[in-house]
């Protein structure tokens, strides 16, 4: 039986555009256009020949290769759109997800102007995620509660998470960048709750609530400081606080929380490919946060202990074990899978959150310590194998908890996609050539004599007259009898 919630998770498509192309304002072959004028101004034949030789060398060694690289890049961008579309379309067809998310970095640069932003947005919706829909404001503007599976178009809605290449890190993020992202792709912070109805009598009376699954979409780019716009940062923390207020008590396990955000939580070096890293603008440029690989330890702690309510304090509600759930992030193109937990030290207040690779955390799952799994989804770009994540969630009525399962699927590097399509084009071209230039020149096609048609066992020869000297012989059309006529 299929899980009621099946999420197709895609990471970091990073659509490039005109910023990756050569300068389009440059004229084509400027040396060639200047050559006539340079030749006219040559003082003698020797200088003219030298000018022609130098110009030819520059055209062949510099301008032609530059134009070829520009053309190749344009073709590459065009093909990359459809390669990414192939990943989405194929996995959507075969996995039949109920929901789809893109975990940030939809586009390749936050520095592009509005016109280029619109062009890439058009490519996102009309090529890569064709027939996909932005999650509408009727869902994102207010916290909504709906029955899981009631709205069948959720599998066509794309839950877009904002990334640093979409709006910038905290030190670069502006209201204008957030507004244009939200206009094209949806809100940066929002929540929706899905109710699994009807209730099952297998649930104990004290937890007789319909199981619910919450999706929390969070802008993690401005969780850390210094931020360029503190009001934008306050909006993110306000959304986090509202999510906490709307949560069921931590001791109630009928709810599960799936956090979708871009930047991974803090972890020590060596756990994932990306190690902790922060960089800041100079004081002259405002001193804001310029780049980061993870959110800070304190920002991650606010998610683990605030959003999920985990403290490890046995005297706290739910014995400090917190809420059930899972975290999905992007940003680290290589991907990662870890288990965040508080070690069982004697000094409860001196404990710090640790991250262990998921494959090494099996023993920790049986210990009475709080923890949660974080999956950084590997990028769907061709250099990373065209990867996607598949998250399933279902409510286990025997344990009274939501269960989660995750797997990955790789479509293959982009070179395979290119090879297949180039082979198809070559085959189609050869077939067309064979039909138009070879098929029409065969002896059968060129034969213009008697038309022979086989009808049963009778040969018909239409209107064939053989003239020989003074007599003509007409071959009958049905009985092949000969009639001779003398002039």
Coordinates of C-alpha atoms in Angstrom, one line a residue:
X1 CA 0.0 0.0 0.0
X2 CA 1.3 3.5 -0.9
X3 CA 2.1 5.9 1.8
X4 CA -0.4 8.8 2.0
X5 CA 2.3 11.4 1.8
X6 CA 5.0 11.0 -0.9
X7 CA 7.4 13.9 -1.4
X8 CA 9.6 14.3 -4.5
X9 CA 12.5 16.4 -3.3
X10 CA 14.8 18.2 -5.8
X11 CA 17.8 20.2 -4.8
X12 CA 19.6 23.2 -6.4
X13 CA 18.7 23.3 -10.1
X14 CA 20.5 26.7 -10.4
X15 CA 19.3 27.8 -13.8
X16 CA 22.0 29.9 -15.5
X17 CA 21.4 32.6 -18.1
X18 CA 23.0 35.6 -19.7
X19 CA 25.5 36.1 -17.0
X20 CA 27.2 32.8 -18.0
X21 CA 27.3 33.9 -21.7
X22 CA 29.9 36.0 -23.4
X23 CA 29.1 39.7 -23.6
X24 CA 26.1 39.9 -26.0
X25 CA 26.7 43.6 -26.7
X26 CA 30.0 42.8 -28.5
X27 CA 29.6 43.0 -32.3
X28 CA 30.3 39.9 -34.3
X29 CA 33.8 39.6 -35.7
X30 CA 34.9 43.3 -35.1
X31 CA 38.3 42.6 -36.7
X32 CA 36.6 41.5 -39.9
X33 CA 34.5 44.7 -40.0
X34 CA 37.5 46.9 -39.4
X35 CA 39.6 45.1 -42.1
X36 CA 38.4 47.1 -45.1
X37 CA 39.2 50.4 -43.4
X38 CA 42.6 49.1 -42.2
X39 CA 43.5 48.0 -45.7
X40 CA 42.5 51.4 -47.2
X41 CA 44.8 53.1 -44.8
X42 CA 47.7 50.8 -45.5
X43 CA 50.7 52.8 -46.9
X44 CA 51.8 50.1 -49.3
X45 CA 51.2 46.6 -50.4
X46 CA 53.5 45.1 -47.8
X47 CA 51.7 46.8 -45.0
X48 CA 48.3 45.8 -46.5
X49 CA 49.4 42.1 -46.6
X50 CA 50.7 42.3 -43.0
X51 CA 47.4 43.8 -41.9
X52 CA 45.4 41.1 -43.7
X53 CA 47.6 38.4 -42.2
X54 CA 47.3 39.7 -38.7
X55 CA 43.5 40.2 -39.0
X56 CA 43.1 36.7 -40.3
X57 CA 45.1 35.3 -37.4
X58 CA 43.1 37.2 -34.8
X59 CA 39.8 36.1 -36.4
X60 CA 40.8 32.4 -36.6
X61 CA 42.5 32.1 -33.2
X62 CA 40.4 34.4 -31.0
X63 CA 37.1 35.6 -32.4
X64 CA 35.9 32.4 -34.0
X65 CA 36.6 30.3 -31.0
X66 CA 35.0 32.9 -28.7
X67 CA 31.8 32.9 -30.8
X68 CA 31.8 29.1 -30.9
X69 CA 32.1 29.0 -27.1
X70 CA 29.2 31.4 -26.8
X71 CA 27.1 29.3 -29.2
X72 CA 28.0 26.1 -27.4
X73 CA 27.0 27.7 -24.0
X74 CA 23.6 28.8 -25.4
X75 CA 23.0 25.3 -26.7
X76 CA 24.2 23.9 -23.3
X77 CA 21.7 26.2 -21.4
X78 CA 18.9 25.2 -23.7
X79 CA 19.7 21.5 -23.3
X80 CA 20.2 21.7 -19.6
X81 CA 16.7 23.0 -19.1
X82 CA 15.3 20.0 -20.8
X83 CA 17.7 17.6 -19.0
X84 CA 16.3 18.9 -15.7
X85 CA 12.8 18.7 -17.1
X86 CA 13.5 15.0 -18.0
X87 CA 14.5 14.4 -14.4
X88 CA 11.3 15.9 -13.0
X89 CA 9.0 14.4 -15.6
X90 CA 10.4 10.9 -15.4
X91 CA 10.5 10.7 -11.6
X92 CA 7.0 12.3 -11.4
X93 CA 5.7 9.7 -13.8
X94 CA 7.1 6.6 -12.1
X95 CA 7.1 7.6 -8.4
X96 CA 3.6 9.2 -8.4
X97 CA 4.4 11.8 -5.6
X98 CA 1.6 13.5 -3.7
X99 CA 3.8 16.6 -3.3
X100 CA 6.9 18.1 -4.9
X101 CA 9.5 20.5 -3.5
X102 CA 12.6 22.3 -4.8
X103 CA 14.9 23.0 -1.9
X104 CA 16.3 26.4 -2.9
X105 CA 18.7 27.8 -5.5
X106 CA 16.2 27.7 -8.2
X107 CA 18.3 30.2 -10.2
X108 CA 22.0 30.6 -10.5
X109 CA 22.6 34.1 -9.2
X110 CA 21.0 36.6 -6.9
X111 CA 22.8 39.5 -8.7
X112 CA 20.8 39.3 -12.0
X113 CA 18.6 42.2 -12.9
X114 CA 14.8 41.9 -12.9
X115 CA 14.6 41.3 -16.7
X116 CA 16.9 38.3 -16.5
X117 CA 15.1 37.1 -13.4
X118 CA 11.9 37.0 -15.3
X119 CA 13.5 35.2 -18.2
X120 CA 14.8 32.5 -15.9
X121 CA 11.5 32.3 -14.1
X122 CA 9.8 31.7 -17.4
X123 CA 12.2 28.9 -18.2
X124 CA 11.6 27.4 -14.8
X125 CA 7.9 27.2 -15.2
X126 CA 7.6 26.5 -19.0
X127 CA 10.5 24.2 -19.6
X128 CA 11.9 22.6 -16.4
X129 CA 8.7 22.3 -14.4
X130 CA 6.2 22.5 -17.3
X131 CA 2.6 22.1 -16.1
X132 CA 3.8 22.8 -12.5
X133 CA 2.0 25.4 -10.4
X134 CA 3.1 27.9 -7.8
X135 CA 1.5 27.3 -4.4
X136 CA -1.1 30.0 -4.3
X137 CA -1.6 32.7 -1.8
X138 CA -4.8 31.1 -0.6
X139 CA -2.6 28.5 1.0
X140 CA 0.6 30.4 1.9
X141 CA -0.8 33.7 3.2
X142 CA -2.6 32.1 6.1
X143 CA -2.0 28.9 8.0
X144 CA -4.3 26.3 6.3
X145 CA -5.6 22.9 7.5
X146 CA -6.8 20.4 4.9
X147 CA -7.4 16.7 4.7
X148 CA -4.5 14.9 3.2
X149 CA -5.4 13.9 -0.4
X150 CA -8.5 16.1 -0.7
X151 CA -6.9 18.5 -3.2
X152 CA -5.5 16.3 -6.0
X153 CA -3.6 19.2 -7.6
X154 CA -0.9 19.1 -4.9
X155 CA 1.1 16.8 -7.0
X156 CA 1.3 19.6 -9.6
X157 CA 2.1 22.3 -7.1
X158 CA 5.8 23.1 -6.7
X159 CA 6.8 23.9 -3.1
X160 CA 9.7 26.3 -3.8
X161 CA 12.2 26.9 -1.0
X162 CA 14.2 30.2 -1.2
X163 CA 17.9 29.8 -1.6
X164 CA 21.0 32.0 -1.4
X165 CA 21.3 32.2 -5.2
X166 CA 17.7 33.4 -5.3
X167 CA 17.8 36.2 -2.8
X168 CA 21.3 36.3 -1.3
X169 CA 22.6 35.6 2.2
X170 CA 21.6 37.7 5.1
X171 CA 24.1 40.5 4.3
X172 CA 22.8 40.8 0.7
X173 CA 19.1 40.1 1.1
X174 CA 16.7 43.0 0.3
X175 CA 13.0 43.5 0.2
X176 CA 13.1 43.8 -3.6
X177 CA 14.8 40.4 -4.0
X178 CA 12.4 38.7 -1.7
X179 CA 9.4 40.4 -3.4
X180 CA 10.4 39.3 -6.9
X181 CA 11.1 35.7 -5.7
X182 CA 7.7 35.5 -3.9
X183 CA 5.9 36.9 -7.0
X184 CA 7.3 34.2 -9.3
X185 CA 7.8 31.2 -7.0
X186 CA 5.8 31.6 -3.8
X187 CA 6.3 32.9 -0.2
X188 CA 9.6 32.5 1.6
X189 CA 8.0 31.5 5.0
X190 CA 4.8 29.6 5.4
X191 CA 3.1 26.5 6.8
X192 CA 0.4 24.1 5.8
X193 CA -1.0 21.2 7.9
X194 CA -2.5 18.0 6.4
X195 CA -5.0 16.0 8.5
X196 CA -5.1 12.2 8.1
X197 CA -8.8 11.5 8.5
X198 CA -10.8 9.7 9.7
X199 CA -9.5 8.8 13.2
X200 CA -8.7 5.2 13.9
X201 CA -10.1 3.4 17.0
X202 CA -6.6 1.9 17.4
X203 CA -5.4 5.2 18.9
X204 CA -5.5 5.4 22.7
X205 CA -8.3 7.6 24.1
X206 CA -5.9 10.1 25.6
X207 CA -4.4 10.8 22.1
X208 CA -7.7 10.6 20.3
X209 CA -6.8 13.3 17.7
X210 CA -6.7 13.0 14.0
X211 CA -3.0 12.5 13.0
X212 CA -1.6 15.6 11.3
X213 CA 1.4 16.2 9.2
X214 CA 2.9 19.7 9.1
X215 CA 5.0 21.2 6.3
X216 CA 7.1 24.2 7.4
X217 CA 8.8 26.2 4.7
X218 CA 11.5 28.4 6.3
X219 CA 13.9 31.1 4.9
X220 CA 17.1 30.1 6.6
X221 CA 19.2 32.7 4.8
X222 CA 18.6 35.3 7.4
X223 CA 18.7 33.3 10.6
X224 CA 22.2 34.5 11.3
X225 CA 23.6 37.9 11.7
X226 CA 24.6 40.6 10.7
X227 CA 21.6 40.9 8.4
X228 CA 21.3 43.7 5.8
X229 CA 17.6 44.1 6.6
X230 CA 16.6 43.3 10.2
X231 CA 12.9 43.5 9.4
X232 CA 13.2 40.6 7.0
X233 CA 15.1 38.7 9.6
X234 CA 12.4 39.5 12.2
X235 CA 9.8 38.1 9.8
X236 CA 11.5 34.7 9.7
X237 CA 11.8 34.5 13.4
X238 CA 8.2 35.6 13.8
X239 CA 7.1 32.8 11.5
X240 CA 9.1 30.3 13.5
X241 CA 7.4 31.5 16.8
X242 CA 4.0 31.2 15.2
X243 CA 4.7 27.7 14.1
X244 CA 5.7 26.8 17.7
X245 CA 2.5 28.4 19.1
X246 CA 0.3 26.5 16.6
X247 CA 2.0 23.2 17.5
X248 CA 0.4 20.4 19.4
X249 CA 2.0 19.7 22.8
X250 CA 5.4 17.9 22.6
X251 CA 4.0 14.9 24.4
X252 CA 1.4 14.4 21.7
X253 CA 2.8 12.1 19.0
X254 CA -0.1 12.3 16.5
X255 CA 1.6 15.2 14.7
X256 CA 4.7 15.1 12.6
X257 CA 6.7 18.1 11.3
X258 CA 8.6 18.2 8.1
X259 CA 10.9 21.2 7.8
X260 CA 11.9 22.3 4.3
X261 CA 14.7 24.9 4.2
X262 CA 17.8 25.6 2.2
X263 CA 20.9 25.9 4.4
X264 CA 21.8 22.8 6.4
X265 CA 22.1 22.8 10.2
X266 CA 25.5 23.1 11.9
X267 CA 27.7 20.1 12.1
X268 CA 31.4 19.5 12.7
X269 CA 33.9 19.2 9.9
X270 CA 34.2 15.8 8.3
X271 CA 30.5 14.8 8.8
X272 CA 29.5 16.1 5.4
X273 CA 31.4 17.4 2.4
X274 CA 30.8 21.0 3.3
X275 CA 32.5 22.0 6.6
X276 CA 31.3 25.0 8.8
X277 CA 32.3 28.2 7.0
X278 CA 31.3 31.9 7.4
X279 CA 32.4 34.9 5.5
X280 CA 31.5 38.6 6.0
X281 CA 31.4 41.8 3.9
X282 CA 34.0 44.4 4.8
X283 CA 33.0 47.3 7.0
X284 CA 32.9 49.6 4.0
X285 CA 30.3 47.2 2.4
X286 CA 28.1 47.0 5.5
X287 CA 29.8 44.1 7.3
X288 CA 26.9 41.8 6.7
X289 CA 26.9 38.0 6.3
X290 CA 28.4 37.3 2.9
X291 CA 28.5 33.5 2.7
X292 CA 27.9 30.4 4.9
X293 CA 27.9 26.6 4.4
X294 CA 25.8 25.9 7.5
X295 CA 23.6 27.9 9.7
X296 CA 25.3 28.7 13.0
X297 CA 25.1 26.3 16.0
X298 CA 22.8 28.7 17.9
X299 CA 20.5 29.1 14.9
X300 CA 20.3 25.3 14.5
X301 CA 19.7 25.0 18.3
X302 CA 16.7 27.3 18.0
X303 CA 15.2 25.0 15.4
X304 CA 15.9 21.8 17.3
X305 CA 14.8 23.1 20.7
X306 CA 12.2 25.6 19.6
X307 CA 10.5 24.2 16.5
X308 CA 10.9 20.6 17.6
X309 CA 10.8 21.2 21.4
X310 CA 13.8 18.9 22.2
X311 CA 15.6 19.6 25.4
X312 CA 16.7 16.3 26.9
X313 CA 15.3 17.4 30.2
X314 CA 13.5 14.4 31.8
X315 CA 11.4 16.8 33.9
X316 CA 10.2 18.7 30.8
X317 CA 6.9 17.9 29.0
X318 CA 7.4 14.7 27.0
X319 CA 10.6 14.0 29.0
X320 CA 12.4 16.5 26.7
X321 CA 12.2 14.1 23.7
X322 CA 10.5 16.7 21.6
X323 CA 8.2 16.4 18.5
X324 CA 8.4 13.8 15.8
X325 CA 9.6 14.9 12.4
X326 CA 12.4 15.2 9.8
X327 CA 14.4 18.0 8.2
X328 CA 15.2 18.4 4.5
X329 CA 17.7 20.9 3.3
X330 CA 19.7 21.7 0.1
X331 CA 22.8 23.9 -0.5
X332 CA 25.5 21.2 -0.2
X333 CA 25.4 19.9 -3.7
X334 CA 27.0 16.6 -2.7
X335 CA 24.2 15.8 -0.2
X336 CA 24.4 14.4 3.3
X337 CA 22.3 12.4 5.8
X338 CA 22.8 12.9 9.5
X339 CA 21.2 12.4 12.9
X340 CA 21.2 15.4 15.3
X341 CA 21.2 14.3 19.0
X342 CA 22.0 15.4 22.5
X343 CA 24.5 13.0 24.1
X344 CA 23.5 11.4 27.4
X345 CA 26.0 13.2 29.6
X346 CA 25.5 13.7 33.3
X347 CA 25.7 17.4 33.1
X348 CA 22.5 18.1 31.3
X349 CA 23.2 21.9 30.9
X350 CA 26.7 21.3 29.4
X351 CA 25.5 19.1 26.6
X352 CA 25.9 20.3 23.0
X353 CA 24.1 19.0 19.9
X354 CA 26.1 16.5 17.9
X355 CA 25.6 15.3 14.3
X356 CA 26.4 11.7 13.4
X357 CA 26.2 10.2 10.0
X358 CA 22.9 8.4 9.6
X359 CA 24.5 5.1 8.8
X360 CA 26.4 5.2 12.1
X361 CA 23.5 6.3 14.2
X362 CA 21.5 3.1 14.5
X363 CA 22.5 2.5 18.1
X364 CA 21.6 6.0 19.0
X365 CA 18.0 5.5 18.0
X366 CA 17.4 3.1 20.8
X367 CA 18.8 5.4 23.5
X368 CA 16.5 7.6 25.5
X369 CA 18.0 10.8 24.1
X370 CA 16.3 13.4 21.8
X371 CA 17.3 13.4 18.2
X372 CA 16.1 14.0 14.6
X373 CA 17.2 13.1 11.1
X374 CA 18.4 15.8 8.7
X375 CA 18.7 15.0 5.0
X376 CA 20.6 17.3 2.7
X377 CA 19.3 16.4 -0.7
X378 CA 22.0 16.0 -3.4
X379 CA 21.7 18.5 -6.3
X380 CA 19.7 17.5 -9.3
X381 CA 22.3 19.1 -11.6
X382 CA 24.0 16.9 -14.2
X383 CA 27.4 17.0 -12.5
X384 CA 25.9 15.3 -9.5
X385 CA 24.1 12.6 -11.4
X386 CA 20.6 14.1 -11.8
X387 CA 19.7 13.2 -8.3
X388 CA 16.3 13.3 -6.5
X389 CA 15.1 12.4 -3.0
X390 CA 11.9 10.4 -2.3
X391 CA 10.4 10.9 1.2
X392 CA 7.5 8.9 2.4
X393 CA 5.4 9.5 5.5
X394 CA 2.7 7.4 7.1
X395 CA 1.0 7.1 10.4
X396 CA 1.7 3.9 12.4
X397 CA -1.4 3.3 14.3
X398 CA 0.3 0.6 16.4
X399 CA 2.9 3.0 17.8
X400 CA 0.8 6.1 17.5
X401 CA 3.5 7.9 15.6
X402 CA 4.4 9.2 12.2
X403 CA 7.0 7.1 10.4
X404 CA 9.4 8.4 7.7
X405 CA 11.4 6.7 5.0
X406 CA 13.8 8.2 2.5
X407 CA 15.5 7.0 -0.6
X408 CA 17.4 8.5 -3.5
X409 CA 17.3 8.1 -7.2
X410 CA 19.8 9.2 -9.8
X411 CA 18.7 9.6 -13.4
X412 CA 22.4 9.8 -14.6
X413 CA 24.8 12.5 -15.7
X414 CA 23.8 15.0 -18.4
X415 CA 26.2 13.4 -20.9
X416 CA 23.9 10.4 -21.2
X417 CA 20.9 12.6 -22.0
X418 CA 22.9 14.5 -24.6
X419 CA 24.2 11.3 -26.2
X420 CA 20.8 9.9 -26.6
X421 CA 19.3 13.0 -28.1
X422 CA 22.3 13.6 -30.5
X423 CA 21.9 10.0 -31.6
X424 CA 18.2 10.5 -32.3
X425 CA 18.9 13.6 -34.3
X426 CA 21.6 11.9 -36.3
X427 CA 19.3 8.9 -37.0
X428 CA 16.5 11.2 -38.1
X429 CA 18.8 13.2 -40.3
X430 CA 20.2 10.1 -42.0
X431 CA 16.7 8.7 -42.5
X432 CA 15.5 11.9 -44.1
X433 CA 18.6 12.0 -46.4
X434 CA 18.0 8.3 -47.3
X435 CA 14.4 9.0 -48.2
X436 CA 14.8 12.2 -50.2
X437 CA 18.1 11.6 -51.9
X438 CA 18.5 7.8 -52.1
X439 CA 15.0 6.4 -52.2
X440 CA 13.9 8.5 -55.1
X441 CA 16.8 7.5 -57.3
X442 CA 16.3 3.7 -57.1
X443 CA 15.6 1.8 -60.4
X444 CA 12.0 1.1 -59.3
X445 CA 11.4 4.8 -58.7
X446 CA 12.9 5.7 -62.1
X447 CA 11.0 2.9 -64.1
X448 CA 8.5 4.6 -66.5
X449 CA 7.4 1.6 -68.8
X450 CA 4.4 -0.6 -68.5
X451 CA 2.6 -0.6 -65.2
X452 CA 2.2 -4.2 -63.9
X453 CA -0.4 -5.1 -61.4
X454 CA -1.0 -8.6 -60.1
X455 CA -4.7 -9.3 -59.6
X456 CA -5.1 -12.9 -58.5
X457 CA -3.2 -14.9 -61.1
X458 CA -3.9 -12.5 -64.0
X459 CA -1.4 -10.0 -65.3
X460 CA -2.8 -6.7 -66.5
X461 CA -0.8 -4.6 -69.0
X462 CA -2.6 -1.3 -69.6
X463 CA -2.4 0.5 -72.9
X464 CA 0.8 -1.1 -74.1
X465 CA 1.1 -1.1 -77.8
X466 CA 4.1 -2.7 -79.6
X467 CA 4.8 -1.4 -83.1
X468 CA 6.9 -3.4 -85.4
X469 CA 7.2 -2.4 -89.1
X470 CA 3.8 -2.7 -90.8
X471 CA 1.9 -4.5 -88.1
X472 CA 0.8 -3.6 -84.5
X473 CA 0.1 -6.1 -81.8
X474 CA -2.2 -5.2 -78.9
X475 CA -2.0 -7.2 -75.8
X476 CA -5.4 -7.8 -74.2
X477 CA -6.0 -6.7 -70.6
X478 CA -7.6 -9.8 -69.3
X479 CA -7.3 -12.9 -71.5
X480 CA -3.9 -12.1 -73.0
X481 CA -5.2 -13.0 -76.5
X482 CA -3.4 -11.6 -79.5
X483 CA -5.2 -9.8 -82.3
X484 CA -3.3 -9.2 -85.5
X485 CA -4.3 -6.4 -87.8
X486 CA -2.9 -6.0 -91.4
X487 CA -2.7 -2.6 -92.8

